[in-house]
Amino acid sequence: MRQIHVLGGFVWHGAPKERRDLEWLDEVLETQGAQLLITGGNSEGYDALERDYPPNHDEHRSLTERIVWLPRGWRGATAAGTTVAGLGGADSIDRPRRQPPVGGRGGSWRPQEQLTDADLAALGTAHVDVLLAHDAPITTELTRRLEPSRHRWTTAGLDYANDGQQMFHRAVEQVRRQLVVSGHYHLHLDTTEMLCPATAESFEIRSVILSGSGEPASAAVLDVGRQVVAMLEF
């Protein structure tokens, strides 16, 4: 079965229209012989997801027969032995402008967006070939691309987002993956750089970031075996 991965931005709050949309999407996936796997980001209604869809024995949450919400730190392997892992979550840079939910409902910010040490422990330290995520590792090119927009955000927001990215960067270093595919930043980036962990040997990483939903380079086809990423244009 073909897999379609959503790397965050699958906003869900449990509204009736959202449920109807899921049913429609499930029917489309059936006609295509495909499965939709969701890696959470920073805008999802985690409270509603956790309330309405309890996890199964391996912590996956089945929204429909063909739509599955993946846990942080999941791993899988292809028939050829390529290891793929996923790690959702990212800290919202506009956190100071967002409101937490009241009684588990409403609001525009949820603490579940934050990566934790438990998430990194679930990911483990064994080598990964491809890491699918919402946040992205810290690279020179991403820092350069984000610099012109820093003035739009508060110091508190910048510090909060940086703490979250630092946590994700730790995860990348601990699995020493070869390719990381991400979302979150609403820009397209494909950069290969060396990472230099403080307690391990340096290694090369390729970081591919997809742009925002509906924008050019917001979707791609990944050949997992060859680790080739081909952008789709709409």
PDB file of C-alpha atoms in Angstrom:
ATOM      1  CA  MET A   1       0.000   0.000   0.000  1.00  0.00           C
ATOM      2  CA  ARG A   2       1.293   3.444  -0.908  1.00  0.00           C
ATOM      3  CA  GLN A   3       1.926   5.843   1.935  1.00  0.00           C
ATOM      4  CA  ILE A   4       1.196   9.561   2.035  1.00  0.00           C
ATOM      5  CA  HIS A   5       2.811  11.410   4.931  1.00  0.00           C
ATOM      6  CA  VAL A   6       1.563  14.725   6.292  1.00  0.00           C
ATOM      7  CA  LEU A   7       4.346  16.490   8.179  1.00  0.00           C
ATOM      8  CA  GLY A   8       2.264  18.623  10.523  1.00  0.00           C
ATOM      9  CA  GLY A   9      -0.455  21.146   9.841  1.00  0.00           C
ATOM     10  CA  PHE A  10      -3.206  18.517   9.914  1.00  0.00           C
ATOM     11  CA  VAL A  11      -5.372  20.785  12.059  1.00  0.00           C
ATOM     12  CA  TRP A  12      -8.066  18.876  13.930  1.00  0.00           C
ATOM     13  CA  HIS A  13     -10.505  20.073  16.568  1.00  0.00           C
ATOM     14  CA  GLY A  14     -13.239  17.434  16.324  1.00  0.00           C
ATOM     15  CA  ALA A  15     -15.849  19.521  14.507  1.00  0.00           C
ATOM     16  CA  PRO A  16     -18.589  17.674  12.563  1.00  0.00           C
ATOM     17  CA  LYS A  17     -17.319  19.094   9.261  1.00  0.00           C
ATOM     18  CA  GLU A  18     -13.837  17.783  10.018  1.00  0.00           C
ATOM     19  CA  ARG A  19     -15.268  14.328  10.622  1.00  0.00           C
ATOM     20  CA  ARG A  20     -17.113  14.440   7.297  1.00  0.00           C
ATOM     21  CA  ASP A  21     -13.900  15.541   5.594  1.00  0.00           C
ATOM     22  CA  LEU A  22     -12.078  12.575   7.113  1.00  0.00           C
ATOM     23  CA  GLU A  23     -14.724  10.193   5.798  1.00  0.00           C
ATOM     24  CA  TRP A  24     -14.448  11.717   2.325  1.00  0.00           C
ATOM     25  CA  LEU A  25     -10.651  11.564   2.413  1.00  0.00           C
ATOM     26  CA  ASP A  26     -10.763   7.939   3.536  1.00  0.00           C
ATOM     27  CA  GLU A  27     -12.903   7.075   0.501  1.00  0.00           C
ATOM     28  CA  VAL A  28     -10.429   8.821  -1.828  1.00  0.00           C
ATOM     29  CA  LEU A  29      -7.525   6.926  -0.264  1.00  0.00           C
ATOM     30  CA  GLU A  30      -9.373   3.643  -0.807  1.00  0.00           C
ATOM     31  CA  THR A  31      -9.718   4.331  -4.525  1.00  0.00           C
ATOM     32  CA  GLN A  32      -5.976   5.029  -4.726  1.00  0.00           C
ATOM     33  CA  GLY A  33      -4.871   2.089  -2.613  1.00  0.00           C
ATOM     34  CA  ALA A  34      -3.124   4.487  -0.247  1.00  0.00           C
ATOM     35  CA  GLN A  35      -2.762   5.195   3.448  1.00  0.00           C
ATOM     36  CA  LEU A  36      -2.364   8.638   5.050  1.00  0.00           C
ATOM     37  CA  LEU A  37       0.065   8.840   7.976  1.00  0.00           C
ATOM     38  CA  ILE A  38       0.163  12.010  10.053  1.00  0.00           C
ATOM     39  CA  THR A  39       3.125  13.429  11.938  1.00  0.00           C
ATOM     40  CA  GLY A  40       1.845  16.115  14.300  1.00  0.00           C
ATOM     41  CA  GLY A  41       2.988  19.720  14.159  1.00  0.00           C
ATOM     42  CA  ASN A  42       2.287  22.774  16.307  1.00  0.00           C
ATOM     43  CA  SER A  43      -1.254  23.753  15.225  1.00  0.00           C
ATOM     44  CA  GLU A  44      -3.120  20.522  15.842  1.00  0.00           C
ATOM     45  CA  GLY A  45      -5.950  20.229  18.330  1.00  0.00           C
ATOM     46  CA  TYR A  46      -4.128  17.662  20.432  1.00  0.00           C
ATOM     47  CA  ASP A  47      -6.757  17.671  23.160  1.00  0.00           C
ATOM     48  CA  ALA A  48      -9.511  16.644  20.744  1.00  0.00           C
ATOM     49  CA  LEU A  49      -7.306  14.062  19.058  1.00  0.00           C
ATOM     50  CA  GLU A  50      -6.341  12.467  22.341  1.00  0.00           C
ATOM     51  CA  ARG A  51      -9.940  12.546  23.579  1.00  0.00           C
ATOM     52  CA  ASP A  52     -11.594  11.155  20.455  1.00  0.00           C
ATOM     53  CA  TYR A  53      -8.981   8.653  19.249  1.00  0.00           C
ATOM     54  CA  PRO A  54      -7.340   6.499  21.927  1.00  0.00           C
ATOM     55  CA  PRO A  55      -4.010   4.922  20.987  1.00  0.00           C
ATOM     56  CA  ASN A  56      -3.696   1.253  20.141  1.00  0.00           C
ATOM     57  CA  HIS A  57      -1.005  -1.073  21.491  1.00  0.00           C
ATOM     58  CA  ASP A  58       1.779   0.649  19.528  1.00  0.00           C
ATOM     59  CA  GLU A  59       0.513   4.185  20.283  1.00  0.00           C
ATOM     60  CA  HIS A  60      -0.893   4.760  16.774  1.00  0.00           C
ATOM     61  CA  ARG A  61      -4.278   6.515  16.631  1.00  0.00           C
ATOM     62  CA  SER A  62      -6.591   5.398  13.829  1.00  0.00           C
ATOM     63  CA  LEU A  63      -8.747   8.323  12.726  1.00  0.00           C
ATOM     64  CA  THR A  64     -10.290   6.153   9.998  1.00  0.00           C
ATOM     65  CA  GLU A  65      -9.362   2.825   8.436  1.00  0.00           C
ATOM     66  CA  ARG A  66      -6.728   4.507   6.230  1.00  0.00           C
ATOM     67  CA  ILE A  67      -5.802   7.647   8.190  1.00  0.00           C
ATOM     68  CA  VAL A  68      -3.434   7.138  11.113  1.00  0.00           C
ATOM     69  CA  TRP A  69      -1.949   9.604  13.583  1.00  0.00           C
ATOM     70  CA  LEU A  70       1.602   8.493  14.339  1.00  0.00           C
ATOM     71  CA  PRO A  71       3.267   8.716  17.756  1.00  0.00           C
ATOM     72  CA  ARG A  72       6.479  10.614  18.285  1.00  0.00           C
ATOM     73  CA  GLY A  73       9.521   8.461  17.844  1.00  0.00           C
ATOM     74  CA  TRP A  74       7.904   5.824  15.616  1.00  0.00           C
ATOM     75  CA  ARG A  75      10.148   3.658  13.442  1.00  0.00           C
ATOM     76  CA  GLY A  76       9.648   1.496  10.402  1.00  0.00           C
ATOM     77  CA  ALA A  77      11.726  -0.333   7.828  1.00  0.00           C
ATOM     78  CA  THR A  78      11.322  -1.013   4.123  1.00  0.00           C
ATOM     79  CA  ALA A  79      11.699  -4.465   2.596  1.00  0.00           C
ATOM     80  CA  ALA A  80      15.203  -3.392   1.501  1.00  0.00           C
ATOM     81  CA  GLY A  81      16.118  -2.499   5.078  1.00  0.00           C
ATOM     82  CA  THR A  82      15.955   1.299   4.899  1.00  0.00           C
ATOM     83  CA  THR A  83      15.067   2.647   8.343  1.00  0.00           C
ATOM     84  CA  VAL A  84      12.493   5.450   8.526  1.00  0.00           C
ATOM     85  CA  ALA A  85      11.506   7.268  11.704  1.00  0.00           C
ATOM     86  CA  GLY A  86       9.208  10.133  12.606  1.00  0.00           C
ATOM     87  CA  LEU A  87       9.273  12.861  15.218  1.00  0.00           C
ATOM     88  CA  GLY A  88       6.478  15.434  15.278  1.00  0.00           C
ATOM     89  CA  GLY A  89       6.098  18.617  17.274  1.00  0.00           C
ATOM     90  CA  ALA A  90       7.565  22.125  17.085  1.00  0.00           C
ATOM     91  CA  ASP A  91       7.395  25.226  19.270  1.00  0.00           C
ATOM     92  CA  SER A  92       5.216  28.038  17.893  1.00  0.00           C
ATOM     93  CA  ILE A  93       7.209  31.216  17.389  1.00  0.00           C
ATOM     94  CA  ASP A  94       4.016  33.228  17.965  1.00  0.00           C
ATOM     95  CA  ARG A  95       3.399  31.515  21.315  1.00  0.00           C
ATOM     96  CA  PRO A  96       3.034  34.878  23.177  1.00  0.00           C
ATOM     97  CA  ARG A  97       0.061  35.706  20.921  1.00  0.00           C
ATOM     98  CA  ARG A  98      -1.676  32.370  21.359  1.00  0.00           C
ATOM     99  CA  GLN A  99      -4.106  31.377  24.084  1.00  0.00           C
ATOM    100  CA  PRO A 100      -4.124  28.012  25.869  1.00  0.00           C
ATOM    101  CA  PRO A 101      -7.321  25.938  25.918  1.00  0.00           C
ATOM    102  CA  VAL A 102      -9.795  26.194  28.765  1.00  0.00           C
ATOM    103  CA  GLY A 103     -11.017  22.895  30.139  1.00  0.00           C
ATOM    104  CA  GLY A 104      -9.344  21.082  27.258  1.00  0.00           C
ATOM    105  CA  ARG A 105     -11.275  23.034  24.634  1.00  0.00           C
ATOM    106  CA  GLY A 106     -10.721  26.095  22.494  1.00  0.00           C
ATOM    107  CA  GLY A 107      -7.518  28.087  22.513  1.00  0.00           C
ATOM    108  CA  SER A 108      -4.825  28.309  19.851  1.00  0.00           C
ATOM    109  CA  TRP A 109      -1.862  26.832  21.725  1.00  0.00           C
ATOM    110  CA  ARG A 110      -1.344  23.449  23.325  1.00  0.00           C
ATOM    111  CA  PRO A 111       1.611  22.272  25.369  1.00  0.00           C
ATOM    112  CA  GLN A 112       1.628  18.973  23.446  1.00  0.00           C
ATOM    113  CA  GLU A 113       3.375  20.803  20.601  1.00  0.00           C
ATOM    114  CA  GLN A 114       6.577  20.712  22.647  1.00  0.00           C
ATOM    115  CA  LEU A 115       9.126  17.938  22.209  1.00  0.00           C
ATOM    116  CA  THR A 116      10.135  16.256  25.448  1.00  0.00           C
ATOM    117  CA  ASP A 117      12.963  14.067  26.680  1.00  0.00           C
ATOM    118  CA  ALA A 118      10.466  11.188  26.622  1.00  0.00           C
ATOM    119  CA  ASP A 119       9.918  11.786  22.887  1.00  0.00           C
ATOM    120  CA  LEU A 120      13.657  11.629  22.247  1.00  0.00           C
ATOM    121  CA  ALA A 121      13.891   8.479  24.329  1.00  0.00           C
ATOM    122  CA  ALA A 122      11.087   6.913  22.265  1.00  0.00           C
ATOM    123  CA  LEU A 123      13.022   7.741  19.088  1.00  0.00           C
ATOM    124  CA  GLY A 124      16.098   6.029  20.483  1.00  0.00           C
ATOM    125  CA  THR A 125      19.704   6.248  19.401  1.00  0.00           C
ATOM    126  CA  ALA A 126      19.887   3.543  16.742  1.00  0.00           C
ATOM    127  CA  HIS A 127      20.798   4.802  13.260  1.00  0.00           C
ATOM    128  CA  VAL A 128      18.022   6.145  11.023  1.00  0.00           C
ATOM    129  CA  ASP A 129      18.271   6.601   7.243  1.00  0.00           C
ATOM    130  CA  VAL A 130      15.295   8.961   6.837  1.00  0.00           C
ATOM    131  CA  LEU A 131      13.695  11.102   9.536  1.00  0.00           C
ATOM    132  CA  LEU A 132      10.254  12.596   8.823  1.00  0.00           C
ATOM    133  CA  ALA A 133       9.387  15.536  11.044  1.00  0.00           C
ATOM    134  CA  HIS A 134       7.656  18.860  11.474  1.00  0.00           C
ATOM    135  CA  ASP A 135      10.575  20.851  12.860  1.00  0.00           C
ATOM    136  CA  ALA A 136      13.959  20.958  11.124  1.00  0.00           C
ATOM    137  CA  PRO A 137      17.580  20.729  12.252  1.00  0.00           C
ATOM    138  CA  ILE A 138      19.619  23.870  12.819  1.00  0.00           C
ATOM    139  CA  THR A 139      21.584  24.577   9.650  1.00  0.00           C
ATOM    140  CA  THR A 140      23.504  27.602   8.436  1.00  0.00           C
ATOM    141  CA  GLU A 141      21.235  27.986   5.414  1.00  0.00           C
ATOM    142  CA  LEU A 142      17.986  27.815   7.390  1.00  0.00           C
ATOM    143  CA  THR A 143      19.306  30.378   9.875  1.00  0.00           C
ATOM    144  CA  ARG A 144      20.218  32.680   6.978  1.00  0.00           C
ATOM    145  CA  ARG A 145      16.782  32.303   5.380  1.00  0.00           C
ATOM    146  CA  LEU A 146      14.960  33.061   8.638  1.00  0.00           C
ATOM    147  CA  GLU A 147      17.052  36.063   9.667  1.00  0.00           C
ATOM    148  CA  PRO A 148      15.100  38.718   7.663  1.00  0.00           C
ATOM    149  CA  SER A 149      11.852  37.805   9.468  1.00  0.00           C
ATOM    150  CA  ARG A 150      13.170  37.867  13.041  1.00  0.00           C
ATOM    151  CA  HIS A 151      11.940  41.415  13.584  1.00  0.00           C
ATOM    152  CA  ARG A 152       8.338  40.195  13.299  1.00  0.00           C
ATOM    153  CA  TRP A 153       8.539  38.197  16.514  1.00  0.00           C
ATOM    154  CA  THR A 154       8.971  38.960  20.182  1.00  0.00           C
ATOM    155  CA  THR A 155      12.107  37.987  22.071  1.00  0.00           C
ATOM    156  CA  ALA A 156      10.035  35.559  24.134  1.00  0.00           C
ATOM    157  CA  GLY A 157       8.645  33.952  20.972  1.00  0.00           C
ATOM    158  CA  LEU A 158      12.081  33.637  19.372  1.00  0.00           C
ATOM    159  CA  ASP A 159      13.540  32.084  22.531  1.00  0.00           C
ATOM    160  CA  TYR A 160      10.646  29.636  22.822  1.00  0.00           C
ATOM    161  CA  ALA A 161      10.934  28.535  19.180  1.00  0.00           C
ATOM    162  CA  ASN A 162      14.710  28.230  19.489  1.00  0.00           C
ATOM    163  CA  ASP A 163      14.384  25.984  22.552  1.00  0.00           C
ATOM    164  CA  GLY A 164      12.095  23.668  20.593  1.00  0.00           C
ATOM    165  CA  GLN A 165      14.403  23.538  17.587  1.00  0.00           C
ATOM    166  CA  GLN A 166      17.376  22.845  19.856  1.00  0.00           C
ATOM    167  CA  MET A 167      15.477  19.861  21.240  1.00  0.00           C
ATOM    168  CA  PHE A 168      14.749  18.574  17.736  1.00  0.00           C
ATOM    169  CA  HIS A 169      18.384  19.109  16.721  1.00  0.00           C
ATOM    170  CA  ARG A 170      19.399  16.876  19.620  1.00  0.00           C
ATOM    171  CA  ALA A 171      17.174  14.162  18.190  1.00  0.00           C
ATOM    172  CA  VAL A 172      18.838  14.463  14.770  1.00  0.00           C
ATOM    173  CA  GLU A 173      22.262  14.148  16.341  1.00  0.00           C
ATOM    174  CA  GLN A 174      21.322  11.105  18.391  1.00  0.00           C
ATOM    175  CA  VAL A 175      20.116   9.071  15.382  1.00  0.00           C
ATOM    176  CA  ARG A 176      22.713  10.475  12.935  1.00  0.00           C
ATOM    177  CA  ARG A 177      20.267  10.176  10.049  1.00  0.00           C
ATOM    178  CA  GLN A 178      21.227  10.872   6.412  1.00  0.00           C
ATOM    179  CA  LEU A 179      18.066  12.701   5.323  1.00  0.00           C
ATOM    180  CA  VAL A 180      15.559  14.811   7.269  1.00  0.00           C
ATOM    181  CA  VAL A 181      12.322  15.927   5.592  1.00  0.00           C
ATOM    182  CA  SER A 182      10.355  18.624   7.434  1.00  0.00           C
ATOM    183  CA  GLY A 183       7.605  21.224   7.254  1.00  0.00           C
ATOM    184  CA  HIS A 184       6.847  24.034   9.748  1.00  0.00           C
ATOM    185  CA  TYR A 185       8.829  26.942   8.289  1.00  0.00           C
ATOM    186  CA  HIS A 186       6.628  27.737   5.268  1.00  0.00           C
ATOM    187  CA  LEU A 187       9.612  27.921   2.949  1.00  0.00           C
ATOM    188  CA  HIS A 188      11.352  25.486   0.646  1.00  0.00           C
ATOM    189  CA  LEU A 189      14.913  24.531   1.488  1.00  0.00           C
ATOM    190  CA  ASP A 190      17.214  21.742   0.374  1.00  0.00           C
ATOM    191  CA  THR A 191      20.632  21.978   1.985  1.00  0.00           C
ATOM    192  CA  THR A 192      23.439  19.558   2.759  1.00  0.00           C
ATOM    193  CA  GLU A 193      25.708  20.493   5.656  1.00  0.00           C
ATOM    194  CA  MET A 194      28.004  19.020   8.277  1.00  0.00           C
ATOM    195  CA  LEU A 195      26.788  18.741  11.851  1.00  0.00           C
ATOM    196  CA  CYS A 196      29.379  18.772  14.611  1.00  0.00           C
ATOM    197  CA  PRO A 197      27.976  17.278  17.825  1.00  0.00           C
ATOM    198  CA  ALA A 198      29.908  18.150  20.954  1.00  0.00           C
ATOM    199  CA  THR A 199      30.267  14.530  22.046  1.00  0.00           C
ATOM    200  CA  ALA A 200      30.467  12.633  18.742  1.00  0.00           C
ATOM    201  CA  GLU A 201      32.110  12.673  15.333  1.00  0.00           C
ATOM    202  CA  SER A 202      30.865  15.124  12.719  1.00  0.00           C
ATOM    203  CA  PHE A 203      28.512  13.815  10.054  1.00  0.00           C
ATOM    204  CA  GLU A 204      26.805  15.072   6.914  1.00  0.00           C
ATOM    205  CA  ILE A 205      23.104  15.779   6.841  1.00  0.00           C
ATOM    206  CA  ARG A 206      20.659  16.675   4.098  1.00  0.00           C
ATOM    207  CA  SER A 207      17.739  18.783   5.312  1.00  0.00           C
ATOM    208  CA  VAL A 208      14.737  19.165   2.997  1.00  0.00           C
ATOM    209  CA  ILE A 209      11.978  21.517   4.143  1.00  0.00           C
ATOM    210  CA  LEU A 210       8.642  21.651   2.330  1.00  0.00           C
ATOM    211  CA  SER A 211       6.928  25.004   1.925  1.00  0.00           C
ATOM    212  CA  GLY A 212       3.463  25.903   3.228  1.00  0.00           C
ATOM    213  CA  SER A 213       0.325  24.048   2.203  1.00  0.00           C
ATOM    214  CA  GLY A 214      -0.790  24.855  -1.337  1.00  0.00           C
ATOM    215  CA  GLU A 215       2.430  26.688  -2.168  1.00  0.00           C
ATOM    216  CA  PRO A 216       5.033  25.514  -4.709  1.00  0.00           C
ATOM    217  CA  ALA A 217       7.260  22.764  -3.287  1.00  0.00           C
ATOM    218  CA  SER A 218       4.772  21.976  -0.519  1.00  0.00           C
ATOM    219  CA  ALA A 219       4.599  18.300  -1.532  1.00  0.00           C
ATOM    220  CA  ALA A 220       7.139  15.785  -2.749  1.00  0.00           C
ATOM    221  CA  VAL A 221       7.603  12.157  -3.701  1.00  0.00           C
ATOM    222  CA  LEU A 222      10.248  10.387  -1.626  1.00  0.00           C
ATOM    223  CA  ASP A 223      12.036   7.358  -2.999  1.00  0.00           C
ATOM    224  CA  VAL A 224      13.021   5.934   0.360  1.00  0.00           C
ATOM    225  CA  GLY A 225      15.509   3.398  -0.971  1.00  0.00           C
ATOM    226  CA  ARG A 226      17.496   5.864  -3.067  1.00  0.00           C
ATOM    227  CA  GLN A 227      16.662   8.812  -0.774  1.00  0.00           C
ATOM    228  CA  VAL A 228      15.609  10.913  -3.742  1.00  0.00           C
ATOM    229  CA  VAL A 229      13.143  13.737  -3.079  1.00  0.00           C
ATOM    230  CA  ALA A 230      11.197  14.958  -6.139  1.00  0.00           C
ATOM    231  CA  MET A 231       9.083  18.080  -5.637  1.00  0.00           C
ATOM    232  CA  LEU A 232       5.517  18.158  -6.909  1.00  0.00           C
ATOM    233  CA  GLU A 233       4.303  21.352  -8.530  1.00  0.00           C
ATOM    234  CA  PHE A 234       0.626  22.353  -8.472  1.00  0.00           C
TER     235      PHE A 234
END
